[in-house]
Amino acid sequence: MAAATGCTSQPDRSTDSPKPAHAVFDPPSKFDVTAGVPMPKAATAGLINSQGKEMELLRNPVALFKEKAYVATRGSLLAVDTTSGAVTTITPEAMPVKAPEADGSGSFLFSQPVSITEGAGPLVLASFVVQQPASGTHSARVFVEFTAVNAASGRVEWRLPLNIPEWAKDAPSPLSARIVGSSGRVAVFRVGAFKPAAYTTYAIDLVDRRVLWTRDFLDAQTIAKGTVLGVTKNEIGSEYEAAAGYDLNTGDQRWRGEESRYPSVGTGGPHLVTVAGRSKTDVDLHRLVDPRTGAVKQELPEDFGPADCNYDGISTLVCFRNWKGLSVWALDTANGELLWQLPNQAAGRIAPRVTAVWHGRIYGSTQNGPLALDARTGEDLPTSPGVAPYAVNEYVGLTLQGAEAMAYPAIG
């Protein structure tokens, strides 16, 4: 088990009194701004660009489990105690393949861990592109090391070495392996590269610890209703791609949408997914579709445009645009109906810059400071959270202070 702690050796605490339980707030209404704990630099990967400035799109690089924050890099998984800042570093057994300096830790190369709370958990998953040097009669080998970590203890439970796809063996640009998500006992991750622009998706049984299926040229994006959703193409170099859905357990294709440019698939809650793209006639498409059939359930508003969407975990899909004029839309995840939208000139209300959505609450900020909205109604909540977290659970909120990440405990 290749795990090393970033702290000094721990004293014997057998005679110490038990650590008091942290109060739980679901969702938090306020964070203690006087009790911030610095997070490692990796906790801002995908949030800060190479010039040290905050990126416009929300790319949350952290998975939270109670008071732990898990952050994946190309070469390690960091388990951070948000109450003390102590870091446990979990590394793969084989040597990670380093990316060229020019690629740095860009959002494409970044692997986000996923906390698993059903079926085979709680686990935190990470996947690393690693290499084994030539030895004796064995040639050098590049492969993926899929790692499952106990979310509560931060200890490695098991590892699974996986062959990379044939198209990737001579790829001129570095490969990345990224966890997509999980449902029940099945987890999904994908291996991708810039050149050639290609992906292969893998489905892993977390109980039997084996590969269920792989699918070349599928860029998996999310999971819903027993279906892996993503973007597929016929071959490397195809001009057009299509949104598509595949059975989670078998990998069989359930549906394939129309051929388009720049298609994307995103979360729409437990019953829907978002599908966007540009048709062959140059018409921009933004839709909510049934994950199992691909049937269009709702055409999104004309002004929807490119937007990020987050499911609040209860009943609302919150979509927002944090650039070229702030906008926020809230949609019912049962039927896709629009609940409310900001800005609302008639009501004299502006749109906030959204940073996180969780359990019925929207966190963000305006020029007036941090704020929270009711996800269902869009109304301002009376208490300012004190910070605008980009990652949040019932224990803690992580936020940016300049180019640094800080963890603040929930207190209300």
mmCIF file of N, CA, C and O in Angstrom, residues 234-313:
data_model
loop_
_atom_site.group_PDB
_atom_site.id
_atom_site.type_symbol
_atom_site.label_atom_id
_atom_site.label_comp_id
_atom_site.label_asym_id
_atom_site.label_seq_id
_atom_site.Cartn_x
_atom_site.Cartn_y
_atom_site.Cartn_z
ATOM 1 N N ASN A 234 -17.453 8.138 -34.714
ATOM 2 C CA ASN A 234 -17.216 6.883 -35.406
ATOM 3 C C ASN A 234 -15.740 6.514 -35.458
ATOM 4 O O ASN A 234 -15.378 5.345 -35.419
ATOM 5 N N GLU A 235 -14.883 7.519 -35.539
ATOM 6 C CA GLU A 235 -13.459 7.267 -35.646
ATOM 7 C C GLU A 235 -12.689 8.526 -35.301
ATOM 8 O O GLU A 235 -13.252 9.626 -35.244
ATOM 9 N N ILE A 236 -11.394 8.380 -35.047
ATOM 10 C CA ILE A 236 -10.538 9.532 -34.776
ATOM 11 C C ILE A 236 -10.550 10.452 -35.986
ATOM 12 O O ILE A 236 -10.416 10.011 -37.128
ATOM 13 N N GLY A 237 -10.719 11.741 -35.722
ATOM 14 C CA GLY A 237 -10.733 12.717 -36.802
ATOM 15 C C GLY A 237 -12.096 12.993 -37.379
ATOM 16 O O GLY A 237 -12.217 13.786 -38.324
ATOM 17 N N SER A 238 -13.152 12.373 -36.868
ATOM 18 C CA SER A 238 -14.497 12.628 -37.378
ATOM 19 C C SER A 238 -14.862 14.094 -37.192
ATOM 20 O O SER A 238 -14.622 14.682 -36.135
ATOM 21 N N GLU A 239 -15.456 14.683 -38.226
ATOM 22 C CA GLU A 239 -15.845 16.097 -38.147
ATOM 23 C C GLU A 239 -17.017 16.289 -37.190
ATOM 24 O O GLU A 239 -17.099 17.281 -36.481
ATOM 25 N N TYR A 240 -17.926 15.323 -37.184
ATOM 26 C CA TYR A 240 -19.112 15.435 -36.356
ATOM 27 C C TYR A 240 -19.110 14.362 -35.271
ATOM 28 O O TYR A 240 -18.546 13.277 -35.434
ATOM 29 N N GLU A 241 -19.761 14.703 -34.146
ATOM 30 C CA GLU A 241 -19.921 13.778 -33.028
ATOM 31 C C GLU A 241 -21.385 13.777 -32.619
ATOM 32 O O GLU A 241 -22.187 14.546 -33.167
ATOM 33 N N ALA A 242 -21.722 12.948 -31.656
ATOM 34 C CA ALA A 242 -23.120 12.868 -31.239
ATOM 35 C C ALA A 242 -23.208 12.535 -29.764
ATOM 36 O O ALA A 242 -22.396 11.761 -29.235
ATOM 37 N N ALA A 243 -24.207 13.101 -29.093
ATOM 38 C CA ALA A 243 -24.527 12.681 -27.732
ATOM 39 C C ALA A 243 -25.120 11.286 -27.797
ATOM 40 O O ALA A 243 -25.821 10.935 -28.761
ATOM 41 N N ALA A 244 -24.831 10.464 -26.783
ATOM 42 C CA ALA A 244 -25.314 9.088 -26.812
ATOM 43 C C ALA A 244 -25.429 8.544 -25.398
ATOM 44 O O ALA A 244 -24.815 9.060 -24.461
ATOM 45 N N GLY A 245 -26.224 7.464 -25.255
ATOM 46 C CA GLY A 245 -26.402 6.806 -23.970
ATOM 47 C C GLY A 245 -26.115 5.320 -24.080
ATOM 48 O O GLY A 245 -26.488 4.679 -25.075
ATOM 49 N N TYR A 246 -25.436 4.757 -23.047
ATOM 50 C CA TYR A 246 -25.042 3.348 -23.037
ATOM 51 C C TYR A 246 -25.456 2.708 -21.721
ATOM 52 O O TYR A 246 -25.354 3.330 -20.659
ATOM 53 N N ASP A 247 -25.881 1.449 -21.782
ATOM 54 C CA ASP A 247 -26.279 0.737 -20.583
ATOM 55 C C ASP A 247 -25.105 0.651 -19.613
ATOM 56 O O ASP A 247 -23.998 0.257 -19.985
ATOM 57 N N LEU A 248 -25.340 1.030 -18.359
ATOM 58 C CA LEU A 248 -24.275 1.080 -17.366
ATOM 59 C C LEU A 248 -23.633 -0.283 -17.137
ATOM 60 O O LEU A 248 -22.413 -0.378 -16.942
ATOM 61 N N ASN A 249 -24.400 -1.358 -17.163
ATOM 62 C CA ASN A 249 -23.888 -2.681 -16.817
ATOM 63 C C ASN A 249 -23.308 -3.447 -18.000
ATOM 64 O O ASN A 249 -22.408 -4.271 -17.820
ATOM 65 N N THR A 250 -23.803 -3.170 -19.203
ATOM 66 C CA THR A 250 -23.373 -3.955 -20.362
ATOM 67 C C THR A 250 -22.582 -3.161 -21.387
ATOM 68 O O THR A 250 -21.866 -3.746 -22.207
ATOM 69 N N GLY A 251 -22.733 -1.845 -21.398
ATOM 70 C CA GLY A 251 -22.084 -1.023 -22.411
ATOM 71 C C GLY A 251 -22.829 -0.978 -23.728
ATOM 72 O O GLY A 251 -22.368 -0.350 -24.692
ATOM 73 N N ASP A 252 -23.989 -1.622 -23.822
ATOM 74 C CA ASP A 252 -24.773 -1.595 -25.057
ATOM 75 C C ASP A 252 -25.333 -0.199 -25.296
ATOM 76 O O ASP A 252 -25.812 0.452 -24.356
ATOM 77 N N GLN A 253 -25.301 0.235 -26.556
ATOM 78 C CA GLN A 253 -25.820 1.563 -26.878
ATOM 79 C C GLN A 253 -27.343 1.572 -26.791
ATOM 80 O O GLN A 253 -28.017 0.722 -27.382
ATOM 81 N N ARG A 254 -27.872 2.532 -26.041
ATOM 82 C CA ARG A 254 -29.330 2.678 -25.922
ATOM 83 C C ARG A 254 -29.872 3.684 -26.920
ATOM 84 O O ARG A 254 -30.984 3.550 -27.414
ATOM 85 N N TRP A 255 -29.120 4.732 -27.184
ATOM 86 C CA TRP A 255 -29.550 5.734 -28.150
ATOM 87 C C TRP A 255 -28.359 6.571 -28.606
ATOM 88 O O TRP A 255 -27.325 6.593 -27.951
ATOM 89 N N ARG A 256 -28.522 7.200 -29.742
ATOM 90 C CA ARG A 256 -27.513 8.103 -30.287
ATOM 91 C C ARG A 256 -28.222 9.282 -30.906
ATOM 92 O O ARG A 256 -29.133 9.106 -31.724
ATOM 93 N N GLY A 257 -27.842 10.503 -30.512
ATOM 94 C CA GLY A 257 -28.486 11.708 -31.008
ATOM 95 C C GLY A 257 -27.980 12.099 -32.387
ATOM 96 O O GLY A 257 -27.187 11.398 -33.022
ATOM 97 N N GLU A 258 -28.431 13.256 -32.829
ATOM 98 C CA GLU A 258 -28.050 13.731 -34.157
ATOM 99 C C GLU A 258 -26.583 14.149 -34.199
ATOM 100 O O GLU A 258 -26.006 14.576 -33.204
ATOM 101 N N GLU A 259 -25.970 14.002 -35.362
ATOM 102 C CA GLU A 259 -24.591 14.427 -35.563
ATOM 103 C C GLU A 259 -24.512 15.948 -35.446
ATOM 104 O O GLU A 259 -25.356 16.669 -35.969
ATOM 105 N N SER A 260 -23.516 16.437 -34.708
ATOM 106 C CA SER A 260 -23.398 17.878 -34.511
ATOM 107 C C SER A 260 -21.948 18.245 -34.223
ATOM 108 O O SER A 260 -21.087 17.381 -34.042
ATOM 109 N N ARG A 261 -21.675 19.539 -34.197
ATOM 110 C CA ARG A 261 -20.367 20.040 -33.792
ATOM 111 C C ARG A 261 -20.421 20.429 -32.315
ATOM 112 O O ARG A 261 -21.431 20.913 -31.828
ATOM 113 N N TYR A 262 -19.325 20.200 -31.632
ATOM 114 C CA TYR A 262 -19.154 20.584 -30.224
ATOM 115 C C TYR A 262 -20.265 20.061 -29.306
ATOM 116 O O TYR A 262 -20.758 20.781 -28.425
ATOM 117 N N PRO A 263 -20.708 18.830 -29.476
ATOM 118 C CA PRO A 263 -21.755 18.330 -28.577
ATOM 119 C C PRO A 263 -21.218 18.159 -27.162
ATOM 120 O O PRO A 263 -20.031 17.914 -26.947
ATOM 121 N N SER A 264 -22.107 18.296 -26.197
ATOM 122 C CA SER A 264 -21.751 18.062 -24.793
ATOM 123 C C SER A 264 -22.959 17.501 -24.067
ATOM 124 O O SER A 264 -24.108 17.733 -24.464
ATOM 125 N N VAL A 265 -22.678 16.757 -23.018
ATOM 126 C CA VAL A 265 -23.728 16.171 -22.187
ATOM 127 C C VAL A 265 -23.398 16.481 -20.739
ATOM 128 O O VAL A 265 -22.242 16.379 -20.326
ATOM 129 N N GLY A 266 -24.388 16.879 -19.961
ATOM 130 C CA GLY A 266 -24.149 17.223 -18.566
ATOM 131 C C GLY A 266 -25.265 16.747 -17.667
ATOM 132 O O GLY A 266 -26.302 16.240 -18.126
ATOM 133 N N THR A 267 -25.071 16.929 -16.379
ATOM 134 C CA THR A 267 -26.058 16.488 -15.407
ATOM 135 C C THR A 267 -27.357 17.266 -15.539
ATOM 136 O O THR A 267 -27.365 18.469 -15.821
ATOM 137 N N GLY A 268 -28.459 16.570 -15.316
ATOM 138 C CA GLY A 268 -29.770 17.202 -15.304
ATOM 139 C C GLY A 268 -30.591 16.729 -14.133
ATOM 140 O O GLY A 268 -31.807 16.912 -14.104
ATOM 141 N N GLY A 269 -29.916 16.088 -13.157
ATOM 142 C CA GLY A 269 -30.632 15.522 -12.025
ATOM 143 C C GLY A 269 -30.814 14.029 -12.213
ATOM 144 O O GLY A 269 -30.233 13.411 -13.106
ATOM 145 N N PRO A 270 -31.665 13.401 -11.403
ATOM 146 C CA PRO A 270 -31.824 11.941 -11.458
ATOM 147 C C PRO A 270 -32.599 11.444 -12.671
ATOM 148 O O PRO A 270 -32.511 10.261 -13.013
ATOM 149 N N HIS A 271 -33.351 12.330 -13.347
ATOM 150 C CA HIS A 271 -34.242 11.877 -14.407
ATOM 151 C C HIS A 271 -33.941 12.484 -15.770
ATOM 152 O O HIS A 271 -34.558 12.086 -16.767
ATOM 153 N N LEU A 272 -33.030 13.442 -15.843
ATOM 154 C CA LEU A 272 -32.767 14.155 -17.088
ATOM 155 C C LEU A 272 -31.269 14.384 -17.260
ATOM 156 O O LEU A 272 -30.511 14.297 -16.296
ATOM 157 N N VAL A 273 -30.854 14.675 -18.497
ATOM 158 C CA VAL A 273 -29.500 15.152 -18.761
ATOM 159 C C VAL A 273 -29.592 16.335 -19.710
ATOM 160 O O VAL A 273 -30.561 16.462 -20.487
ATOM 161 N N THR A 274 -28.611 17.204 -19.633
ATOM 162 C CA THR A 274 -28.540 18.331 -20.559
ATOM 163 C C THR A 274 -27.732 17.907 -21.777
ATOM 164 O O THR A 274 -26.729 17.216 -21.665
ATOM 165 N N VAL A 275 -28.188 18.317 -22.951
ATOM 166 C CA VAL A 275 -27.482 18.049 -24.204
ATOM 167 C C VAL A 275 -27.382 19.353 -24.969
ATOM 168 O O VAL A 275 -28.380 20.062 -25.148
ATOM 169 N N ALA A 276 -26.172 19.679 -25.414
ATOM 170 C CA ALA A 276 -25.949 20.897 -26.179
ATOM 171 C C ALA A 276 -25.087 20.570 -27.389
ATOM 172 O O ALA A 276 -24.405 19.546 -27.446
ATOM 173 N N GLY A 277 -25.115 21.443 -28.378
ATOM 174 C CA GLY A 277 -24.300 21.257 -29.571
ATOM 175 C C GLY A 277 -24.715 22.242 -30.645
ATOM 176 O O GLY A 277 -25.620 23.077 -30.447
ATOM 177 N N ARG A 278 -24.050 22.167 -31.791
ATOM 178 C CA ARG A 278 -24.395 23.010 -32.938
ATOM 179 C C ARG A 278 -24.694 22.098 -34.114
ATOM 180 O O ARG A 278 -23.854 21.301 -34.527
ATOM 181 N N SER A 279 -25.889 22.205 -34.642
ATOM 182 C CA SER A 279 -26.330 21.314 -35.709
ATOM 183 C C SER A 279 -25.549 21.559 -36.995
ATOM 184 O O SER A 279 -24.805 22.534 -37.128
ATOM 185 N N LYS A 280 -25.748 20.662 -37.966
ATOM 186 C CA LYS A 280 -25.073 20.817 -39.256
ATOM 187 C C LYS A 280 -25.537 22.060 -40.000
ATOM 188 O O LYS A 280 -24.863 22.520 -40.921
ATOM 189 N N THR A 281 -26.681 22.612 -39.588
ATOM 190 C CA THR A 281 -27.182 23.856 -40.183
ATOM 191 C C THR A 281 -26.838 25.073 -39.317
ATOM 192 O O THR A 281 -27.423 26.132 -39.470
ATOM 193 N N ASP A 282 -25.871 24.881 -38.383
ATOM 194 C CA ASP A 282 -25.366 25.960 -37.519
ATOM 195 C C ASP A 282 -26.413 26.524 -36.572
ATOM 196 O O ASP A 282 -26.404 27.712 -36.239
ATOM 197 N N VAL A 283 -27.311 25.670 -36.101
ATOM 198 C CA VAL A 283 -28.286 26.067 -35.082
ATOM 199 C C VAL A 283 -27.802 25.520 -33.739
ATOM 200 O O VAL A 283 -27.513 24.330 -33.614
ATOM 201 N N ASP A 284 -27.708 26.412 -32.727
ATOM 202 C CA ASP A 284 -27.288 25.979 -31.396
ATOM 203 C C ASP A 284 -28.435 25.270 -30.696
ATOM 204 O O ASP A 284 -29.575 25.758 -30.679
ATOM 205 N N LEU A 285 -28.117 24.120 -30.101
ATOM 206 C CA LEU A 285 -29.122 23.302 -29.437
ATOM 207 C C LEU A 285 -28.822 23.225 -27.954
ATOM 208 O O LEU A 285 -27.687 22.978 -27.550
ATOM 209 N N HIS A 286 -29.856 23.417 -27.115
ATOM 210 C CA HIS A 286 -29.736 23.278 -25.663
ATOM 211 C C HIS A 286 -31.017 22.598 -25.186
ATOM 212 O O HIS A 286 -32.105 23.169 -25.238
ATOM 213 N N ARG A 287 -30.861 21.351 -24.721
ATOM 214 C CA ARG A 287 -32.040 20.542 -24.430
ATOM 215 C C ARG A 287 -31.892 19.766 -23.139
ATOM 216 O O ARG A 287 -30.784 19.501 -22.679
ATOM 217 N N LEU A 288 -33.026 19.362 -22.581
ATOM 218 C CA LEU A 288 -33.082 18.362 -21.531
ATOM 219 C C LEU A 288 -33.675 17.103 -22.139
ATOM 220 O O LEU A 288 -34.729 17.161 -22.780
ATOM 221 N N VAL A 289 -32.982 15.968 -21.972
ATOM 222 C CA VAL A 289 -33.443 14.741 -22.609
ATOM 223 C C VAL A 289 -33.540 13.612 -21.588
ATOM 224 O O VAL A 289 -32.933 13.668 -20.511
ATOM 225 N N ASP A 290 -34.272 12.581 -21.946
ATOM 226 C CA ASP A 290 -34.395 11.379 -21.126
ATOM 227 C C ASP A 290 -33.102 10.575 -21.270
ATOM 228 O O ASP A 290 -32.727 10.213 -22.386
ATOM 229 N N PRO A 291 -32.420 10.262 -20.169
ATOM 230 C CA PRO A 291 -31.143 9.544 -20.275
ATOM 231 C C PRO A 291 -31.262 8.167 -20.921
ATOM 232 O O PRO A 291 -30.340 7.711 -21.590
ATOM 233 N N ARG A 292 -32.386 7.480 -20.725
ATOM 234 C CA ARG A 292 -32.524 6.107 -21.211
ATOM 235 C C ARG A 292 -32.871 6.036 -22.694
ATOM 236 O O ARG A 292 -32.507 5.074 -23.373
ATOM 237 N N THR A 293 -33.562 7.064 -23.210
ATOM 238 C CA THR A 293 -34.047 6.995 -24.592
ATOM 239 C C THR A 293 -33.495 8.093 -25.492
ATOM 240 O O THR A 293 -33.547 7.959 -26.721
ATOM 241 N N GLY A 294 -33.019 9.189 -24.913
ATOM 242 C CA GLY A 294 -32.579 10.323 -25.713
ATOM 243 C C GLY A 294 -33.719 11.213 -26.160
ATOM 244 O O GLY A 294 -33.501 12.199 -26.871
ATOM 245 N N ALA A 295 -34.960 10.880 -25.756
ATOM 246 C CA ALA A 295 -36.115 11.691 -26.142
ATOM 247 C C ALA A 295 -36.010 13.079 -25.527
ATOM 248 O O ALA A 295 -35.696 13.218 -24.343
ATOM 249 N N VAL A 296 -36.289 14.100 -26.326
ATOM 250 C CA VAL A 296 -36.216 15.485 -25.850
ATOM 251 C C VAL A 296 -37.415 15.773 -24.952
ATOM 252 O O VAL A 296 -38.577 15.604 -25.359
ATOM 253 N N LYS A 297 -37.145 16.206 -23.725
ATOM 254 C CA LYS A 297 -38.202 16.519 -22.772
ATOM 255 C C LYS A 297 -38.467 18.011 -22.669
ATOM 256 O O LYS A 297 -39.569 18.422 -22.313
ATOM 257 N N GLN A 298 -37.435 18.804 -22.949
ATOM 258 C CA GLN A 298 -37.598 20.256 -22.823
ATOM 259 C C GLN A 298 -36.547 20.964 -23.657
ATOM 260 O O GLN A 298 -35.366 20.629 -23.596
ATOM 261 N N GLU A 299 -36.996 21.916 -24.482
ATOM 262 C CA GLU A 299 -36.065 22.822 -25.163
ATOM 263 C C GLU A 299 -35.785 23.974 -24.207
ATOM 264 O O GLU A 299 -36.704 24.607 -23.698
ATOM 265 N N LEU A 300 -34.525 24.226 -23.944
ATOM 266 C CA LEU A 300 -34.163 25.265 -22.987
ATOM 267 C C LEU A 300 -34.315 26.647 -23.613
ATOM 268 O O LEU A 300 -34.343 26.783 -24.841
ATOM 269 N N PRO A 301 -34.430 27.700 -22.779
ATOM 270 C CA PRO A 301 -34.688 29.050 -23.297
ATOM 271 C C PRO A 301 -33.665 29.475 -24.347
ATOM 272 O O PRO A 301 -32.507 29.054 -24.326
ATOM 273 N N GLU A 302 -34.095 30.337 -25.286
ATOM 274 C CA GLU A 302 -33.231 30.777 -26.374
ATOM 275 C C GLU A 302 -31.975 31.472 -25.868
ATOM 276 O O GLU A 302 -30.910 31.381 -26.479
ATOM 277 N N ASP A 303 -32.105 32.191 -24.754
ATOM 278 C CA ASP A 303 -30.951 32.935 -24.236
ATOM 279 C C ASP A 303 -30.088 32.074 -23.317
ATOM 280 O O ASP A 303 -29.166 32.583 -22.672
ATOM 281 N N PHE A 304 -30.366 30.759 -23.267
ATOM 282 C CA PHE A 304 -29.649 29.877 -22.346
ATOM 283 C C PHE A 304 -28.149 29.890 -22.618
ATOM 284 O O PHE A 304 -27.333 30.090 -21.715
ATOM 285 N N GLY A 305 -27.812 29.703 -23.887
ATOM 286 C CA GLY A 305 -26.401 29.787 -24.269
ATOM 287 C C GLY A 305 -25.530 28.799 -23.518
ATOM 288 O O GLY A 305 -26.017 27.951 -22.783
ATOM 289 N N PRO A 306 -24.211 28.888 -23.679
ATOM 290 C CA PRO A 306 -23.317 28.006 -22.910
ATOM 291 C C PRO A 306 -23.486 28.256 -21.420
ATOM 292 O O PRO A 306 -23.459 29.394 -20.958
ATOM 293 N N ALA A 307 -23.690 27.198 -20.662
ATOM 294 C CA ALA A 307 -23.898 27.349 -19.227
ATOM 295 C C ALA A 307 -23.430 26.089 -18.508
ATOM 296 O O ALA A 307 -23.395 24.998 -19.083
ATOM 297 N N ASP A 308 -23.049 26.250 -17.246
ATOM 298 C CA ASP A 308 -22.756 25.115 -16.375
ATOM 299 C C ASP A 308 -24.020 24.784 -15.599
ATOM 300 O O ASP A 308 -24.760 25.687 -15.181
ATOM 301 N N CYS A 309 -24.282 23.487 -15.385
ATOM 302 C CA CYS A 309 -25.467 23.074 -14.651
ATOM 303 C C CYS A 309 -25.081 22.147 -13.505
ATOM 304 O O CYS A 309 -24.285 21.227 -13.693
ATOM 305 N N ASN A 310 -25.652 22.395 -12.334
ATOM 306 C CA ASN A 310 -25.427 21.556 -11.154
ATOM 307 C C ASN A 310 -26.764 21.142 -10.554
ATOM 308 O O ASN A 310 -27.653 21.988 -10.368
ATOM 309 N N TYR A 311 -26.898 19.869 -10.254
ATOM 310 C CA TYR A 311 -28.079 19.354 -9.565
ATOM 311 C C TYR A 311 -27.906 19.596 -8.073
ATOM 312 O O TYR A 311 -26.852 19.313 -7.502
ATOM 313 N N ASP A 312 -28.950 20.116 -7.423
ATOM 314 C CA ASP A 312 -28.818 20.469 -6.000
ATOM 315 C C ASP A 312 -28.967 19.272 -5.064
ATOM 316 O O ASP A 312 -28.829 19.402 -3.851
ATOM 317 N N GLY A 313 -29.236 18.094 -5.628
ATOM 318 C CA GLY A 313 -29.359 16.893 -4.812
ATOM 319 C C GLY A 313 -30.745 16.655 -4.274
ATOM 320 O O GLY A 313 -30.980 15.660 -3.568
#
